[in-house]
Short mmCIF file of C-alpha atoms in Angstrom, two decimals:
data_model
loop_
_atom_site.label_atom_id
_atom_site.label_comp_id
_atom_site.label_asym_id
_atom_site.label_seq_id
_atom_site.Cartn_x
_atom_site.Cartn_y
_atom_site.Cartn_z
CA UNK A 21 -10.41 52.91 -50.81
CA UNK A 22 -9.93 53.42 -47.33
CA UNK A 23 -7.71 55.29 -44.95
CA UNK A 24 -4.34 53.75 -44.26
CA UNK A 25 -3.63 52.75 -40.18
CA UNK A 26 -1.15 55.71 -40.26
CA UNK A 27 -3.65 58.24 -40.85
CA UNK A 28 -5.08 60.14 -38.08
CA UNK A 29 -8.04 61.35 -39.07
CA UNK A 30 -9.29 62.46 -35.69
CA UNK A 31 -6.43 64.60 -35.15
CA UNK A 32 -6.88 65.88 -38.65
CA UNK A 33 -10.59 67.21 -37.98
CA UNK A 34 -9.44 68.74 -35.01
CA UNK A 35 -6.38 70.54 -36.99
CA UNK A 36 -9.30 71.12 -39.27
CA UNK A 37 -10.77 73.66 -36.37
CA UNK A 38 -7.15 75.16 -35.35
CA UNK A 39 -6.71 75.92 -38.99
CA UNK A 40 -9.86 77.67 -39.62
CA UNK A 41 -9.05 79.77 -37.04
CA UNK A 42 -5.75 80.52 -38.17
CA UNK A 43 -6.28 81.48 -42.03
CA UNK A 44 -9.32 83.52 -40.23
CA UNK A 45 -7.00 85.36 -38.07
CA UNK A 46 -4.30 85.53 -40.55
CA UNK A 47 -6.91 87.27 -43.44
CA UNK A 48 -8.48 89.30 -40.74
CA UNK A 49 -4.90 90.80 -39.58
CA UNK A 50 -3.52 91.20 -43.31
CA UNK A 51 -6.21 93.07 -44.08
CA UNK A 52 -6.28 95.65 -41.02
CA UNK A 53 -2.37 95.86 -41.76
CA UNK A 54 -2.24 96.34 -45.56
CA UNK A 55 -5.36 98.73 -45.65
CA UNK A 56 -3.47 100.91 -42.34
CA UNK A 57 -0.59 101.44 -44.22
CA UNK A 58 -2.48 102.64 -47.11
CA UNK A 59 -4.16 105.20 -44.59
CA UNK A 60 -0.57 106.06 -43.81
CA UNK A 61 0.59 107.40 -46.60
CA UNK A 62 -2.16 108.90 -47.96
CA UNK A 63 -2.25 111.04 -44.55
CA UNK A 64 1.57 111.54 -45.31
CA UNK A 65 0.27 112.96 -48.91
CA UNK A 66 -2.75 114.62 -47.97
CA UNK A 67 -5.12 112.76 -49.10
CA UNK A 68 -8.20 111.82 -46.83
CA UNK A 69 -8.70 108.09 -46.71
CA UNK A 70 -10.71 105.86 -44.70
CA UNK A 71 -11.22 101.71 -44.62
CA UNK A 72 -13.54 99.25 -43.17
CA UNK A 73 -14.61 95.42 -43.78
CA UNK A 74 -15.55 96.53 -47.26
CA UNK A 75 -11.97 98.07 -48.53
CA UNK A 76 -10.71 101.31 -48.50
CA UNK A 77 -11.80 104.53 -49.81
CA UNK A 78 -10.77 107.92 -51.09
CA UNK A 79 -12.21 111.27 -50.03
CA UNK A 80 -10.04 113.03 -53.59
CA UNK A 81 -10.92 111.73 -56.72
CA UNK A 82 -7.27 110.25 -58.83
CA UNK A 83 -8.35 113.56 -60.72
CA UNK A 84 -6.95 115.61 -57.90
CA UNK A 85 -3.91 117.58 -58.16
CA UNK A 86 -3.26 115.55 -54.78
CA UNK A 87 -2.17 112.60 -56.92
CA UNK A 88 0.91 113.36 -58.17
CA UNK A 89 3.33 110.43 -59.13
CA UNK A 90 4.96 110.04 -56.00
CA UNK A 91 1.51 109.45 -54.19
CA UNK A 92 0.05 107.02 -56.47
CA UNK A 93 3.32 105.03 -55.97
CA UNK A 94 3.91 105.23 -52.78
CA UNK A 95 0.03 104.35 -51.48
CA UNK A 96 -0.19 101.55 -54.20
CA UNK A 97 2.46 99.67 -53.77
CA UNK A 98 2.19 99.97 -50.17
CA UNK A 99 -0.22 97.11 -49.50
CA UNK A 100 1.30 94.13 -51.42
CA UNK A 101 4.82 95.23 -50.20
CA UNK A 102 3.64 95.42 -46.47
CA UNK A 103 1.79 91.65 -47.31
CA UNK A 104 4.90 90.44 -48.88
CA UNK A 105 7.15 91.61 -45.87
CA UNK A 106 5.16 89.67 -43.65
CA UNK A 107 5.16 86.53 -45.95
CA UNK A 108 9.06 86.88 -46.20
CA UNK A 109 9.07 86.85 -42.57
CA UNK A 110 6.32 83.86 -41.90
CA UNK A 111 7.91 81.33 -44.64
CA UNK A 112 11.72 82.25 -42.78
CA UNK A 113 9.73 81.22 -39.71
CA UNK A 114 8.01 78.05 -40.80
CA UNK A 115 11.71 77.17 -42.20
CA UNK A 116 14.01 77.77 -39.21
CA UNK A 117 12.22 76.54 -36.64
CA UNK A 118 11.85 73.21 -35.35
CA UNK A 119 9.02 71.45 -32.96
CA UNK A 120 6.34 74.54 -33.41
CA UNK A 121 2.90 73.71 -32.20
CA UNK A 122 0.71 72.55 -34.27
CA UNK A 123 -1.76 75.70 -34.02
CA UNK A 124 2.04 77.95 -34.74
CA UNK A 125 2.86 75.87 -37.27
CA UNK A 126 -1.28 76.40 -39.15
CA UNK A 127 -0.80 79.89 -38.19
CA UNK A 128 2.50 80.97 -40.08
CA UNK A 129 1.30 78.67 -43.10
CA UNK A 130 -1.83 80.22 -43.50
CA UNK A 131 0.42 83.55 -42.75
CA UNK A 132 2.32 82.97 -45.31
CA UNK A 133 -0.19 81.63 -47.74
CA UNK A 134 -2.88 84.43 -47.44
CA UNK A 135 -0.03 87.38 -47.59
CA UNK A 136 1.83 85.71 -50.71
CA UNK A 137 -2.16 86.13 -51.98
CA UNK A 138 -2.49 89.58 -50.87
CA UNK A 139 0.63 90.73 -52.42
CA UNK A 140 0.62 88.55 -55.94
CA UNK A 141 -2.75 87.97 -55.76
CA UNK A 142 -3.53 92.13 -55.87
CA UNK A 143 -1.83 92.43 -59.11
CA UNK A 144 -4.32 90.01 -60.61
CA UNK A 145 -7.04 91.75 -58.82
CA UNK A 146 -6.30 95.41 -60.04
CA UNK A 147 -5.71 94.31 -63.51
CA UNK A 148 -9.15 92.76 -63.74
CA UNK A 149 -11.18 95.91 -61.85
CA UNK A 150 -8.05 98.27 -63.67
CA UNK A 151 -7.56 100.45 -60.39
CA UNK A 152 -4.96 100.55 -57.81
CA UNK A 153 -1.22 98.76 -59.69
CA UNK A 154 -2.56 99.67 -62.82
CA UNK A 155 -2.98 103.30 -62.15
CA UNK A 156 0.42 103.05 -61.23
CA UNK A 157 1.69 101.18 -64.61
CA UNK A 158 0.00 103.81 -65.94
CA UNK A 159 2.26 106.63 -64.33
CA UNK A 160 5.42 104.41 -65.33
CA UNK A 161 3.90 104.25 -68.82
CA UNK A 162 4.38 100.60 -68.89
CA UNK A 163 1.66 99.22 -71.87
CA UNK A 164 -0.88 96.75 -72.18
CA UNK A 165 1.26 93.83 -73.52
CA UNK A 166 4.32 94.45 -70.78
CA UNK A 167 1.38 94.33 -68.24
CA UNK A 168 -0.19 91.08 -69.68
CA UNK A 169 3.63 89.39 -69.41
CA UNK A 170 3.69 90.88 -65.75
CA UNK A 171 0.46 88.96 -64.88
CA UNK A 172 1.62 85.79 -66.65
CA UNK A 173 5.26 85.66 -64.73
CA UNK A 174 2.90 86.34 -61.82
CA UNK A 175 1.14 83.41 -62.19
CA UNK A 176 4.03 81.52 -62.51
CA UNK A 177 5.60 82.78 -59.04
CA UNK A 178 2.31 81.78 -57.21
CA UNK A 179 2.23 78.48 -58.07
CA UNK A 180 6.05 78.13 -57.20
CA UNK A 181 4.95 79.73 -54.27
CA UNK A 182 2.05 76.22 -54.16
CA UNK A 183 4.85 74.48 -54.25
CA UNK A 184 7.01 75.92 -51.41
CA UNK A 185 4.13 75.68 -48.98
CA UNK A 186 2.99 71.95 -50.11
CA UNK A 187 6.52 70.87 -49.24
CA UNK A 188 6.06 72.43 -46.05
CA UNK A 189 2.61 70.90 -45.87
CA UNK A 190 3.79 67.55 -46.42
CA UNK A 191 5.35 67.69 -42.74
CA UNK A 192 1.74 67.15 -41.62
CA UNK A 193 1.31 63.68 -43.18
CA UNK A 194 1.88 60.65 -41.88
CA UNK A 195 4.61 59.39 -44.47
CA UNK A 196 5.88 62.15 -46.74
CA UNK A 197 7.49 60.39 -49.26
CA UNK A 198 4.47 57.10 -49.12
CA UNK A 199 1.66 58.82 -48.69
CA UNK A 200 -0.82 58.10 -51.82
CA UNK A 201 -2.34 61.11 -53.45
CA UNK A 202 -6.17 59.76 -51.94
CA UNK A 203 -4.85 59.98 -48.25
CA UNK A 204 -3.25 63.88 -49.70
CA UNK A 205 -6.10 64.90 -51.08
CA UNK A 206 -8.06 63.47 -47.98
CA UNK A 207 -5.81 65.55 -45.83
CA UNK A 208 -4.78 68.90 -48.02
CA UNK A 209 -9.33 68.88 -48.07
CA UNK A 210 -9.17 68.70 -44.47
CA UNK A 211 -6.63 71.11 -42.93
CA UNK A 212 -6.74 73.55 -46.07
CA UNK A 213 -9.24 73.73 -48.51
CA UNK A 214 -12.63 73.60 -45.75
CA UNK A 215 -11.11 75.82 -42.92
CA UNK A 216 -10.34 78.19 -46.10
CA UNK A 217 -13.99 78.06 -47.27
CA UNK A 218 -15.16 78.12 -44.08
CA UNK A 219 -13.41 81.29 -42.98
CA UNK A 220 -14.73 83.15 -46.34
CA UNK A 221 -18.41 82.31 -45.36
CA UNK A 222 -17.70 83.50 -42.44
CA UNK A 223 -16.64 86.74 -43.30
CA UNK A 224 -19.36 87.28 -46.29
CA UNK A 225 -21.88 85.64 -43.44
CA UNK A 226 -21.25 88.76 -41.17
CA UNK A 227 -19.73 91.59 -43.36
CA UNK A 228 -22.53 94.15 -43.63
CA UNK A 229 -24.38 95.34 -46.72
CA UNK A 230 -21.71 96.81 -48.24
CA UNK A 231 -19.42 94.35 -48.44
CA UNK A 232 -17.45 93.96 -51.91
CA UNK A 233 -17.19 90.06 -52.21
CA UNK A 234 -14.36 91.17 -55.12
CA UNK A 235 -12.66 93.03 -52.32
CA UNK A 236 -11.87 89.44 -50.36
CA UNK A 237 -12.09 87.01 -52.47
CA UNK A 238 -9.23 86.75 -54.77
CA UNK A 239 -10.29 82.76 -55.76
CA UNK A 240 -8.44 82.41 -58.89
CA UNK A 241 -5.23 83.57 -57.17
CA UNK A 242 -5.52 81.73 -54.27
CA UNK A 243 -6.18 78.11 -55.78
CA UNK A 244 -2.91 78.86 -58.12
CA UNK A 245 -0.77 78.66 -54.17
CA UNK A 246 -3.35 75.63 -52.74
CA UNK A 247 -3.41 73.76 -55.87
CA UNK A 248 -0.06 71.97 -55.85
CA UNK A 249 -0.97 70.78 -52.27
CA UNK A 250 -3.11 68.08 -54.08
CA UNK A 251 0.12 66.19 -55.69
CA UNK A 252 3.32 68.05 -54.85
CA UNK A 253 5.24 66.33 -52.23
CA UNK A 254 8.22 68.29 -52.80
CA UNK A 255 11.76 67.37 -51.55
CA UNK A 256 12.80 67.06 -48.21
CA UNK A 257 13.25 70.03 -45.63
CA UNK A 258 17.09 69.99 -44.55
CA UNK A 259 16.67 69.98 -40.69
CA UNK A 260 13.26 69.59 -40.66
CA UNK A 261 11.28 66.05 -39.35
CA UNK A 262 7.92 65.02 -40.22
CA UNK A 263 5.66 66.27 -37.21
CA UNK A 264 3.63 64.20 -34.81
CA UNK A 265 -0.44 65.19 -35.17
CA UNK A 266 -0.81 65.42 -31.31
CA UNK A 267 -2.61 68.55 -30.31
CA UNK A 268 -2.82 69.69 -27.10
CA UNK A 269 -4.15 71.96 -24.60
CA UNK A 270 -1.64 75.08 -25.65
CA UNK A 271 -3.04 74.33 -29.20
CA UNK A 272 -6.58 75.01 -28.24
CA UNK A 273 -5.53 78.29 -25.72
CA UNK A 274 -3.65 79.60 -28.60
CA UNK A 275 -6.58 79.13 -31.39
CA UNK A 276 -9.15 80.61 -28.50
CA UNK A 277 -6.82 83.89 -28.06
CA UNK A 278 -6.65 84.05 -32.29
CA UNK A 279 -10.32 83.39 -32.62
CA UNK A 280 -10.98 86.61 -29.83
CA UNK A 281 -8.16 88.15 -31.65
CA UNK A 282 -10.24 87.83 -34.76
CA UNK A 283 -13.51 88.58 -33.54
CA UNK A 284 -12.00 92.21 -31.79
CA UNK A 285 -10.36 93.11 -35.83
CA UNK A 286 -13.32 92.49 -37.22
CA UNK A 287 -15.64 94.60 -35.07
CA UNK A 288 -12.66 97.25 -35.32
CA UNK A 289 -13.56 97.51 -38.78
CA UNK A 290 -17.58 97.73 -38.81
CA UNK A 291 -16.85 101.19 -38.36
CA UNK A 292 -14.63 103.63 -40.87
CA UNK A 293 -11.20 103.64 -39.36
CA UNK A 294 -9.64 107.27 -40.41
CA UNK A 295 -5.92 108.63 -39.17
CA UNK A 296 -6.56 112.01 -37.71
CA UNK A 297 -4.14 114.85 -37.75
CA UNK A 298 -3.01 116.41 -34.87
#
């Protein structure tokens, strides 16, 4: 089965390298953001806490008279709230505005994707290693089998969530409505699911020794969000037209600023990154 005469595939492969360089970026800065407000307010309680590429870590034990309700809360939640702000913001983006660049448009997708992940996608995480939201289902004394329904309704919101982003996806292809699940899949492989592998070898490729592949990689979560792009086209986008795969110079000076953007977070974080009182 070959590609149709619509399909573009040599402006796909080179949104394939724009994209990689966006859901790099975008992990890269979620990270640094989520992680520094959970520096915040541990300073604001006390508690000495530092992060890196590897996660972040706690100089008091959750034995410590340090972790009273309030803090547990408060430095918990603060990570997939701060992720889930910025998704807010990047889907309202992706929404409202018309004629973005192509290497915008990558950008607040994969902005949008990889927060919606850090924020749903931690509950899932914490539940299986039983740290972090569960210590503070714990405090709220909320049990095992209200926790278990939790996860499930999570689950459900996520791949909603799939669904949101493959309609917005489906802007990219040549004929929303026409286009045949092979030249989808052909495309959803190309822009999505390789720059996303790609930019996770990447960061296990260079993460020193005591990187916590758990710590990034939050698989299951993240293919509940890409798996509808494989076969939901979605309805159509009031105000919003199908956009032209033309990429242009700007495209390529915006990815090359993101990719040094990138490159300067990550060596930010080879080293512990503390918040020191005056």
């Amino acid at each position: 089965m070959g590609l149709t005469k619509n399909f573009n595939l040599s402006g796909y492969m080179k949104m394939m390298v724009i994209s990689t360089v966006a859901v790099l970026f975008s992990y890269l800065l979620i990270f640094f953001v989520g992680n520094y407000a959970v520096l915040y307010f541990s300073y604001d309680f006390d508690i000495g806490a530092w992060f890196d590429i590897s996660g972040v870590y706690f100089e008091q034990l959750r034995g410590s008279a340090l972790w009273t309700y309030d803090a547990e809360v408060t430095i918990f939640l603060s990570k997939p709230l701060i992720a889930l702000t910025i998704a807010v913001i990047s889907l309202s983006l992706l929404l409202l505005i018309n004629n973005l660049k192509i290497s915008f448009f990558l950008l607040l997708l994969w902005m949008n994707i990889v927060s919606f992940n850090a924020c749903f996608g931690l509950f899932v995480d914490d539940f299986i290693a039983q740290s972090g939201l569960v210590y503070v289902a714990e405090r709220m004394k909320i049990n095992m089998l209200a926790m278990i329904f939790s996860l499930a309704i999570t689950t459900f919101i996520m791949i909603r969530l799939g669904m949101v982003n493959s309609t917005i996806f489906s802007l990219l292809l040549p004929e929303k409505k026409k286009t045949g699940l092979y030249i989808r899949g052909v495309a959803v492989l190309v822009v999505i699911i390789l720059p996303w592998l790609f930019s996770l070898l990447l960061i296990v490729a260079f993460a020193h020794s005591s990187f916590d592949l758990r710590i990034h990689i939050n698989t299951v979560p993240t293919f509940l969000i890409l798996l509808p792009f494989f076969y939901d086209k979605g309805k159509d986008i009031k105000n919003m037209e199908a956009k032209k795969i033309e990429i242009t110079i700007c495209d390529w000076v915006i990815s090359g600023i993101l990719l040094a953007l990138s490159v300067v977070l990550y060596l930010s974080m080879l080293s512990p990154i503390r918040i020191w009182g005056a």
